[in-house]
Coordinates of C-alpha atoms and ligand atoms in Angstrom, one line a residue:
X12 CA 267.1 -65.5 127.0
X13 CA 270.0 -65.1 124.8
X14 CA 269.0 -64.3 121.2
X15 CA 270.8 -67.8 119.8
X16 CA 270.0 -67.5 115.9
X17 CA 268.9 -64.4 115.5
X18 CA 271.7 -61.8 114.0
X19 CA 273.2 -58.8 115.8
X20 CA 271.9 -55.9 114.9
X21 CA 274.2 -52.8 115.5
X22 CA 272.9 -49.2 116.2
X23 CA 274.0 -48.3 112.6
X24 CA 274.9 -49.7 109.4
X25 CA 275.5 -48.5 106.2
X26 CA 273.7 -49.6 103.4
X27 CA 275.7 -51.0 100.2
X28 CA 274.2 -52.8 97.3
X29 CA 275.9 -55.1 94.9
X30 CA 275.3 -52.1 91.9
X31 CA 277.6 -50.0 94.5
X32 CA 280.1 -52.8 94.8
X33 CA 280.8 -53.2 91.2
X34 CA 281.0 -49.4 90.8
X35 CA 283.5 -49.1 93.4
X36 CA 285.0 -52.0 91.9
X37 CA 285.1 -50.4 88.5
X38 CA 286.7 -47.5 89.8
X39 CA 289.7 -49.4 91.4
X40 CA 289.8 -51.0 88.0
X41 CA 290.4 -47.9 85.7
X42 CA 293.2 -47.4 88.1
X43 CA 292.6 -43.7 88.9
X44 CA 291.2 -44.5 91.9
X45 CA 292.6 -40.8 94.5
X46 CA 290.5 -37.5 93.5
X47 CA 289.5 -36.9 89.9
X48 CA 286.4 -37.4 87.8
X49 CA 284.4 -39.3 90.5
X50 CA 285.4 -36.5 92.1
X51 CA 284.2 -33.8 90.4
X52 CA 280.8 -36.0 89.3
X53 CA 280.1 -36.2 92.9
X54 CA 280.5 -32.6 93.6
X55 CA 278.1 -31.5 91.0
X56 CA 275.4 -34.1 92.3
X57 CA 276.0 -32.9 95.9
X58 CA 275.3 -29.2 94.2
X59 CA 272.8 -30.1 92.0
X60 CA 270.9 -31.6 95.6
X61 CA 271.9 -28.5 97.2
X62 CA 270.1 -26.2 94.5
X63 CA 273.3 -25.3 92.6
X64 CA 275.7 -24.2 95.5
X65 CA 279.2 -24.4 95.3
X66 CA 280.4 -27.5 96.6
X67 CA 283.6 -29.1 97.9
X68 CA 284.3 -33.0 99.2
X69 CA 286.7 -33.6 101.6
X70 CA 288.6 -36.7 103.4
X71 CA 285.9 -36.3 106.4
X72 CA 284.0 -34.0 108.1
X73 CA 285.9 -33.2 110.7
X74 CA 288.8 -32.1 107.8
X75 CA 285.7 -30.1 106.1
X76 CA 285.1 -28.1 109.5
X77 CA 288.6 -27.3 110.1
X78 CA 288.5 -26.1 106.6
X79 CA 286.1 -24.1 106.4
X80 CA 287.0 -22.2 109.9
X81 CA 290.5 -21.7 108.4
X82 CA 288.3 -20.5 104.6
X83 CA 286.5 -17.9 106.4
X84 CA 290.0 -16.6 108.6
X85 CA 289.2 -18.2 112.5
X86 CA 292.3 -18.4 114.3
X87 CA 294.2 -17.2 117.5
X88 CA 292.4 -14.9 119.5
X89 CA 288.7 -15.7 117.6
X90 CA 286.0 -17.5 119.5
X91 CA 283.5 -20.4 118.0
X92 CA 280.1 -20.8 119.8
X93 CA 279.3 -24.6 120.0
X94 CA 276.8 -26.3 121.3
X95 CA 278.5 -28.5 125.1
X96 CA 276.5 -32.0 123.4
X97 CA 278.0 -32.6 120.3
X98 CA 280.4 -34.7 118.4
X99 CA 284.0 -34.0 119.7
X100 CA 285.0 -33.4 116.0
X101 CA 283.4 -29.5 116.6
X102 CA 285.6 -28.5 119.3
X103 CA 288.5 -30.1 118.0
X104 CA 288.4 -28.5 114.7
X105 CA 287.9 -25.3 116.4
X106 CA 291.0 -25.5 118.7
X107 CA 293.4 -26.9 115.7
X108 CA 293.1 -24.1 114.5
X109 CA 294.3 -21.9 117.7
X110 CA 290.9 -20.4 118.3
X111 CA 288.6 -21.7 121.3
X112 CA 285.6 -23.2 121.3
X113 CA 283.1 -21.6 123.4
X114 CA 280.5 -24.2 124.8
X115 CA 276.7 -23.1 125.3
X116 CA 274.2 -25.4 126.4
X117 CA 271.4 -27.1 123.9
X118 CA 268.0 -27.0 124.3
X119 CA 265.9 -30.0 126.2
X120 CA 263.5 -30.5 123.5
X121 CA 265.4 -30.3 120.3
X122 CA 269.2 -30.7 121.8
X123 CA 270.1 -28.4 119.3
X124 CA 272.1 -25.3 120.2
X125 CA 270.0 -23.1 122.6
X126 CA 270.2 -19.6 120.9
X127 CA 269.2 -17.2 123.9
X128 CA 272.2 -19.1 125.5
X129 CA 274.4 -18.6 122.0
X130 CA 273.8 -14.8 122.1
X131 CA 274.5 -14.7 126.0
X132 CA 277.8 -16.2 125.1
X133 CA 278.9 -14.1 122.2
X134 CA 282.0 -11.7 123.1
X135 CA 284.0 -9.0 120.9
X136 CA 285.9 -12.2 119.3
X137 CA 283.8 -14.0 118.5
X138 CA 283.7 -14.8 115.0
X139 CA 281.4 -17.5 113.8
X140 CA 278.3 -20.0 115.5
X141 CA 279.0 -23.2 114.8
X142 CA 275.9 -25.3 115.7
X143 CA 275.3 -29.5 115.3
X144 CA 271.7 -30.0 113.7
X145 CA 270.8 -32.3 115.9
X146 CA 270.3 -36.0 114.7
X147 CA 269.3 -34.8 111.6
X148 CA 266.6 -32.3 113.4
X149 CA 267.7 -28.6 112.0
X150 CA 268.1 -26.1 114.0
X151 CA 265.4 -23.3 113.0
X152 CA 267.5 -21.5 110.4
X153 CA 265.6 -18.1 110.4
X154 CA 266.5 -17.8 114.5
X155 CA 269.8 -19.1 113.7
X156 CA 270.6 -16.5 111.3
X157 CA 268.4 -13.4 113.1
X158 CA 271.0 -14.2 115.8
X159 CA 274.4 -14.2 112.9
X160 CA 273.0 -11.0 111.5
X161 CA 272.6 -9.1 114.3
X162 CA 275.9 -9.6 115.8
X163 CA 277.8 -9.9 112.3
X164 CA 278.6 -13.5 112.7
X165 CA 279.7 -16.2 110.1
X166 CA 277.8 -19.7 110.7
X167 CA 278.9 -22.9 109.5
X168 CA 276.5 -25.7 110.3
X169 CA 277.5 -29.0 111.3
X170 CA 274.7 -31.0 109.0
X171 CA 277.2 -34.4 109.6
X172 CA 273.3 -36.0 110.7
X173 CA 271.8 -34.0 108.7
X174 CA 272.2 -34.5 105.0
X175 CA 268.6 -35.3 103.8
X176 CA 267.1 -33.1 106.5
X177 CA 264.9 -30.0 105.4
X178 CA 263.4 -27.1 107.1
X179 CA 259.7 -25.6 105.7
X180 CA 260.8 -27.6 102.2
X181 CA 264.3 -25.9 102.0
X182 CA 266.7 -28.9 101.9
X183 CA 269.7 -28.1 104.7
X184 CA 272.7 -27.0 102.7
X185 CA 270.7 -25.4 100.6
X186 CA 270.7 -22.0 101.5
X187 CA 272.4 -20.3 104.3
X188 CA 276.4 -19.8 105.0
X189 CA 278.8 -23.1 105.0
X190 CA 277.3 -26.3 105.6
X191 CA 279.2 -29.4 106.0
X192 CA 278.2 -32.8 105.8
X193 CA 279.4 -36.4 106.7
X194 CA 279.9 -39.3 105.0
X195 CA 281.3 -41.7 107.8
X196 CA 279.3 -45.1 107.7
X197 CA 276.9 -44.4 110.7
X198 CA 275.4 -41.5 108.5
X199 CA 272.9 -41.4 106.3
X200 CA 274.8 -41.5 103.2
X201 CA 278.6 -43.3 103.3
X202 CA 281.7 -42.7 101.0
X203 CA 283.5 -44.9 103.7
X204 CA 285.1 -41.8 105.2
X205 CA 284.2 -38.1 103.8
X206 CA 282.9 -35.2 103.7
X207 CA 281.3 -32.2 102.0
X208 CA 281.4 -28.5 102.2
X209 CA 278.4 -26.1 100.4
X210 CA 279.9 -22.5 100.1
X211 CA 277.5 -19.4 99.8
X212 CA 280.2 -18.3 96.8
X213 CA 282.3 -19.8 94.8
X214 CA 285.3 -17.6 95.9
X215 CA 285.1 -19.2 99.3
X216 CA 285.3 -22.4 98.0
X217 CA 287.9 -21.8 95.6
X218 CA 290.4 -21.3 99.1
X219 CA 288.6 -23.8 101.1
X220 CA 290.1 -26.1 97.7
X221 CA 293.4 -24.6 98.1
X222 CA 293.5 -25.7 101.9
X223 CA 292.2 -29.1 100.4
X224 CA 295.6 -29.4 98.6
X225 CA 298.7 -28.0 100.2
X226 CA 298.0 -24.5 99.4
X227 CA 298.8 -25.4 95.7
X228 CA 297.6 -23.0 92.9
X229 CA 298.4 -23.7 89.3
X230 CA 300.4 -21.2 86.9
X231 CA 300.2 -20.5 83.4
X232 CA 303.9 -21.7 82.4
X233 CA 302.7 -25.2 83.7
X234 CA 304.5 -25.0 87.4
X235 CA 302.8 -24.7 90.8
X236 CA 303.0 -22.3 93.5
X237 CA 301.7 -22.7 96.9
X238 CA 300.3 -19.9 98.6
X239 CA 298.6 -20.5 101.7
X240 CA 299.5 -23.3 104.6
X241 CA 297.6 -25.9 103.1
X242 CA 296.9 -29.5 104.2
X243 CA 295.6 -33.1 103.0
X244 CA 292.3 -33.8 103.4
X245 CA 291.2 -34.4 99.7
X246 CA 288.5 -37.6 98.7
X247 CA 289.8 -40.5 97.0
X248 CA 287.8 -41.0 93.2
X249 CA 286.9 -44.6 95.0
X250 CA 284.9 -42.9 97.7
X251 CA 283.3 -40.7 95.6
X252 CA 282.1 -42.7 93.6
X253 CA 280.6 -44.7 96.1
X254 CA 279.2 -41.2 97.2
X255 CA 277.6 -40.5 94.0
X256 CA 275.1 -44.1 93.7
X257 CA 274.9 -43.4 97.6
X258 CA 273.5 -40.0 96.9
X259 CA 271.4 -41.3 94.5
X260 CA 269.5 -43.1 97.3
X261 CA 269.3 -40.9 100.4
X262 CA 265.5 -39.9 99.8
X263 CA 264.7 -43.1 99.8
X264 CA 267.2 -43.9 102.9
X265 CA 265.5 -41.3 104.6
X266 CA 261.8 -42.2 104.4
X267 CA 262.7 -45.7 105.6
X268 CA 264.2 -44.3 108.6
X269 CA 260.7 -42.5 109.1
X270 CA 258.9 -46.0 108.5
X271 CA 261.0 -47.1 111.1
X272 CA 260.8 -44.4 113.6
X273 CA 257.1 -44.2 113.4
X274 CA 257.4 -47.9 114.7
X275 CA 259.8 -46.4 117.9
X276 CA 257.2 -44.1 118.8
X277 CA 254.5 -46.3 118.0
X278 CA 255.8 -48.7 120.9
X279 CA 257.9 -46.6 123.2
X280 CA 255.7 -43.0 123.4
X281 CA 253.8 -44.1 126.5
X282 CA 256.7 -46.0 128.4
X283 CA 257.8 -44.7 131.8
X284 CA 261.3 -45.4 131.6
X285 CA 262.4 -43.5 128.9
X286 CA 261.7 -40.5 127.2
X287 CA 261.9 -40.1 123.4
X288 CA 263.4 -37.6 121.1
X289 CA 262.2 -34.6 119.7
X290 CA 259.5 -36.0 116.8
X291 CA 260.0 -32.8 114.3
X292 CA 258.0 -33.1 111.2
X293 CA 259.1 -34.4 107.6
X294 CA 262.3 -32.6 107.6
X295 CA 263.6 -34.8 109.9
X296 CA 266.1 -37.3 108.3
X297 CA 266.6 -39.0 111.7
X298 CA 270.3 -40.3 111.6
X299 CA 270.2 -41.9 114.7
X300 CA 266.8 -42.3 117.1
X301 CA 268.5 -41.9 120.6
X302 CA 265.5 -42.0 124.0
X303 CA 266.6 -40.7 126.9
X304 CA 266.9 -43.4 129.6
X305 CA 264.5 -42.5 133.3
X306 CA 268.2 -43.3 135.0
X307 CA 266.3 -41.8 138.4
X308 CA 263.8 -44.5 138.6
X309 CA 266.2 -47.0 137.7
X310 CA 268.3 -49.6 139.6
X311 CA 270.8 -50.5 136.6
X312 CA 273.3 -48.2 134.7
X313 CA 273.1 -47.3 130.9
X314 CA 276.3 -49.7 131.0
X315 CA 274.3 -52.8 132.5
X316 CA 271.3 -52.0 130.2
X317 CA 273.6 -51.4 127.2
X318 CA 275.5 -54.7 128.1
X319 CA 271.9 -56.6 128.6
X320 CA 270.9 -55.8 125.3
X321 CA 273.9 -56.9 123.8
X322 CA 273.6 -60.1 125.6
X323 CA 270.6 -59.9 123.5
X324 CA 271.9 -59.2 119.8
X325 CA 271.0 -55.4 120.1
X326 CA 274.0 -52.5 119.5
X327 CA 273.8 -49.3 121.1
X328 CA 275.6 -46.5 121.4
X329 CA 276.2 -43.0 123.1
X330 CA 275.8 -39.9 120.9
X331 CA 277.6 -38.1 123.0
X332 CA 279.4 -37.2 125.6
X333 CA 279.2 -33.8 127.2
X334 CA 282.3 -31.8 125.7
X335 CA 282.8 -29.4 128.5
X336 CA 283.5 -32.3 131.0
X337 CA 286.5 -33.9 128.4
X338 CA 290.0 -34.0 129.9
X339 CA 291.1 -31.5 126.9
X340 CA 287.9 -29.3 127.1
X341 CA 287.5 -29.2 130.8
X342 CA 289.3 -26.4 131.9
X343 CA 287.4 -23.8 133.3
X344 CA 283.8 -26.0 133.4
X345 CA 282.6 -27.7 135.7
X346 CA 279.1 -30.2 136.2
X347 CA 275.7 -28.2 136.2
X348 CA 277.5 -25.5 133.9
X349 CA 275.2 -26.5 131.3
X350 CA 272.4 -28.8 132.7
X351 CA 270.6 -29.8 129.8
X352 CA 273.6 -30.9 127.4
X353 CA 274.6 -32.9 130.6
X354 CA 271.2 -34.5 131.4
X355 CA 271.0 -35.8 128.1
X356 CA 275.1 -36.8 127.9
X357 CA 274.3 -39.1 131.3
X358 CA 271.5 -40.9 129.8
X359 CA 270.8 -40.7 126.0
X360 CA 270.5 -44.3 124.7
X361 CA 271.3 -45.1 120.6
X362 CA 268.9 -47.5 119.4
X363 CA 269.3 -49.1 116.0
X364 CA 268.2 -47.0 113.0
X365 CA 269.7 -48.1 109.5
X366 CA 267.7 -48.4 106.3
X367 CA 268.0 -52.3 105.8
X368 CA 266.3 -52.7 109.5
X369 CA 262.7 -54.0 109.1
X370 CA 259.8 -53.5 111.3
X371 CA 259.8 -57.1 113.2
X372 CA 263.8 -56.0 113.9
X373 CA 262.3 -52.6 115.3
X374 CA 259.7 -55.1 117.2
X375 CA 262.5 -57.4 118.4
X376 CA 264.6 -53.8 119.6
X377 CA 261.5 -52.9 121.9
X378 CA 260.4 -56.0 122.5
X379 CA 263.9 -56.3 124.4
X380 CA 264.0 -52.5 125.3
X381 CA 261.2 -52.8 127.3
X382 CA 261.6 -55.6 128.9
X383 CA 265.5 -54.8 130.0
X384 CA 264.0 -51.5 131.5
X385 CA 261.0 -53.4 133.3
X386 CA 263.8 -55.1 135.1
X387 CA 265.4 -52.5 135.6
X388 CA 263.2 -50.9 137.8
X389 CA 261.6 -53.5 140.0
Ligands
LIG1 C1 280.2 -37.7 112.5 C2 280.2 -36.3 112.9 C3 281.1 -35.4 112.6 C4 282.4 -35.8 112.0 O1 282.3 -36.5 110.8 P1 283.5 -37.3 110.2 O2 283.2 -37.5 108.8 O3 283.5 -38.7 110.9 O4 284.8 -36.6 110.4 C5 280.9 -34.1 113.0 N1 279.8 -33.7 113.7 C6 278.9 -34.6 114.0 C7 277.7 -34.1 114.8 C8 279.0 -35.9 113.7 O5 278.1 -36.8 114.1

């Protein structure tokens, strides 16, 4: 039954009111529209939420992890630990800068970074971990440093899912080494495309800004100099601002999102055909609510359950693909190298999750859901 006049409703979506629109409008208008005050503004409320740490915004994420492995000195020869299921961004940003990402598998439960696997992995060179908190689920900080202490590593935590997200009450970004966050429209806050570094010092973040900006320093007679090989990845003034009424929302952004999980589990918890996600507690921010499909006691694909739903008005997606088993990242693995990050690569299932979503839209999803994977396996 095609789903005729009922809208399509993707696996995420931003959410932008008309206040937001005018702002951003307002901000093309005074005509400074590339970084400056918004900048700056947005910054301090990013610290302010972060309990005062130095903070930095950036072009995207994936320009804020590069960053901040060039800010700490990773380069040829050094070694990152990532987890193998993660967001291609983390090995990329790695490599670009001529070290190599080092892939460990995640954990079944959590599909976070599997520590005992992280410190089985760590050689002479290598210099920092670099784990994904997973959908917005962190990572246990206190095993996660225990493990950078002990072997005199640097961390910088991929919070792109994450913002929102706390652990025991301590909001992620708060404490801890570098912590960078996303601001791509699928998460939980937008400034179109951005990102966000916090810095445990300001020192740290005063080179991560000089990497921000060609390398440039200012000099008292009113010239520049550039010392360091710096790039581009600076936020526009219009993105931050859109940051900063964005910001201004996320708690409340993020206990929707738990309304609307609750609903998931609610429905899905004792079906046979899928599995669900790690639950967590309140410091979940869930980003993105992803079951695990029951592929083995299935007679359709993800692809012809993906392409049913659609049929049906429902967007999913893939969060993600197993990085060891990419063309460029490849080398050397091979499948059943790390079993877990590829069980849940071959059937994790993105189900809509965005805070304008109601609960008869979470009812339609699994109304659908479960029907599509009753068919598939009779
Ligand atoms: C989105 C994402 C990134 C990269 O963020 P961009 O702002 O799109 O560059 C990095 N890591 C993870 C886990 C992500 O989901």
């Amino acid at each position: 039954m095609p789903a005729h006049n009922l809208p399509f409703l993707p696996f995420a979506r931003p959410t932008l009111d008309e206040t937001m629109i005018t702002e951003v409008a307002d901000t093309l208008r005074s005509l400074w529209i590339t970084s400056g005050p918004q900048v700056i503004a947005f910054e301090r409320a990013l610290s302010d939420y972060h309990g005062g740490r130095p903070v930095r915004a950036f072009s995207s994420a994936t320009a804020a992890l590069e960053v901040a492995l060039l800010t700490i000195g990773v380069g040829p020869g050094d070694e990152v630990i990532v987890p193998a299921q993660t967001f291609f961004a983390c090995a990329n940003a790695v490599a670009r800068t001529g070290a190599t990402p080092v892939f460990v598998d995640v954990d079944p439960i959590t599909r976070n970074m599997d520590l005992n696997a992280a410190e089985r992995a760590v050689t002479p060179r290598t210099r920092a971990l670099m784990p994904t908190h997973f959908a917005g689920w962190p990572l246990d900080p206190s095993a996660l440093y225990a493990l950078a202490q002990h072997h005199q590593l640097r961390v910088i935590e991929d919070a792109a899912l994450a913002i929102g997200s706390h652990w025991q009450g301590q909001r992620i970004g708060s404490f801890g080494d570098i912590v960078s966050f996303s601001f791509h429209p699928n998460k939980t806050i937008t400034t179109i495309e951005g990102g966000a570094l916090v810095f445990p010092d300001e020192r740290e973040a005063v080179i991560a800004e000089r990497l921000r900006f060609h390398g440039i320093v200012r000099l008292p007679d009113g010239t520049r100099d550039v010392v360091v090989t710096g790039g581009k990845s600076n936020l526009p003034d219009v993105n931050a601002r859109l940051g900063l009424s964005q910001l201004a929302r996320l708690d409340e952004f993020v206990q929707i999102r738990h309304t609307l999980v609750g609903r998931y589990f609610e429905r899905l918890q004792e079906n046979p055909h899928c599995s669900l996600p790690c639950r967590g507690d309140d410091g979940h921010s869930w980003n993105f609510f992803a079951p695990l499909l029951a592929l083995e006691k299935l007679r359709h694909s993800r692809k012809q359950i993906m392409d049913t739903l659609h049929q049906h008005g429902i967007g999913t997606g893939i969060s993600y693909e197993a990085l060891h088993l990419t063309t460029r990242y490849g080398t050397g693995h091979h499948p059943g190298d790390f079993p877990h990050a590829e069980r849940i690569a071959n059937s994790t299932l993105t189900l809509p999750l965005y805070p304008t979503l109601t609960l008869p839209d979470i009812d339609r999803v699994c109304d659908r859901f479960i029907e599509v994977l009753e068919e598939a396996a009779s």
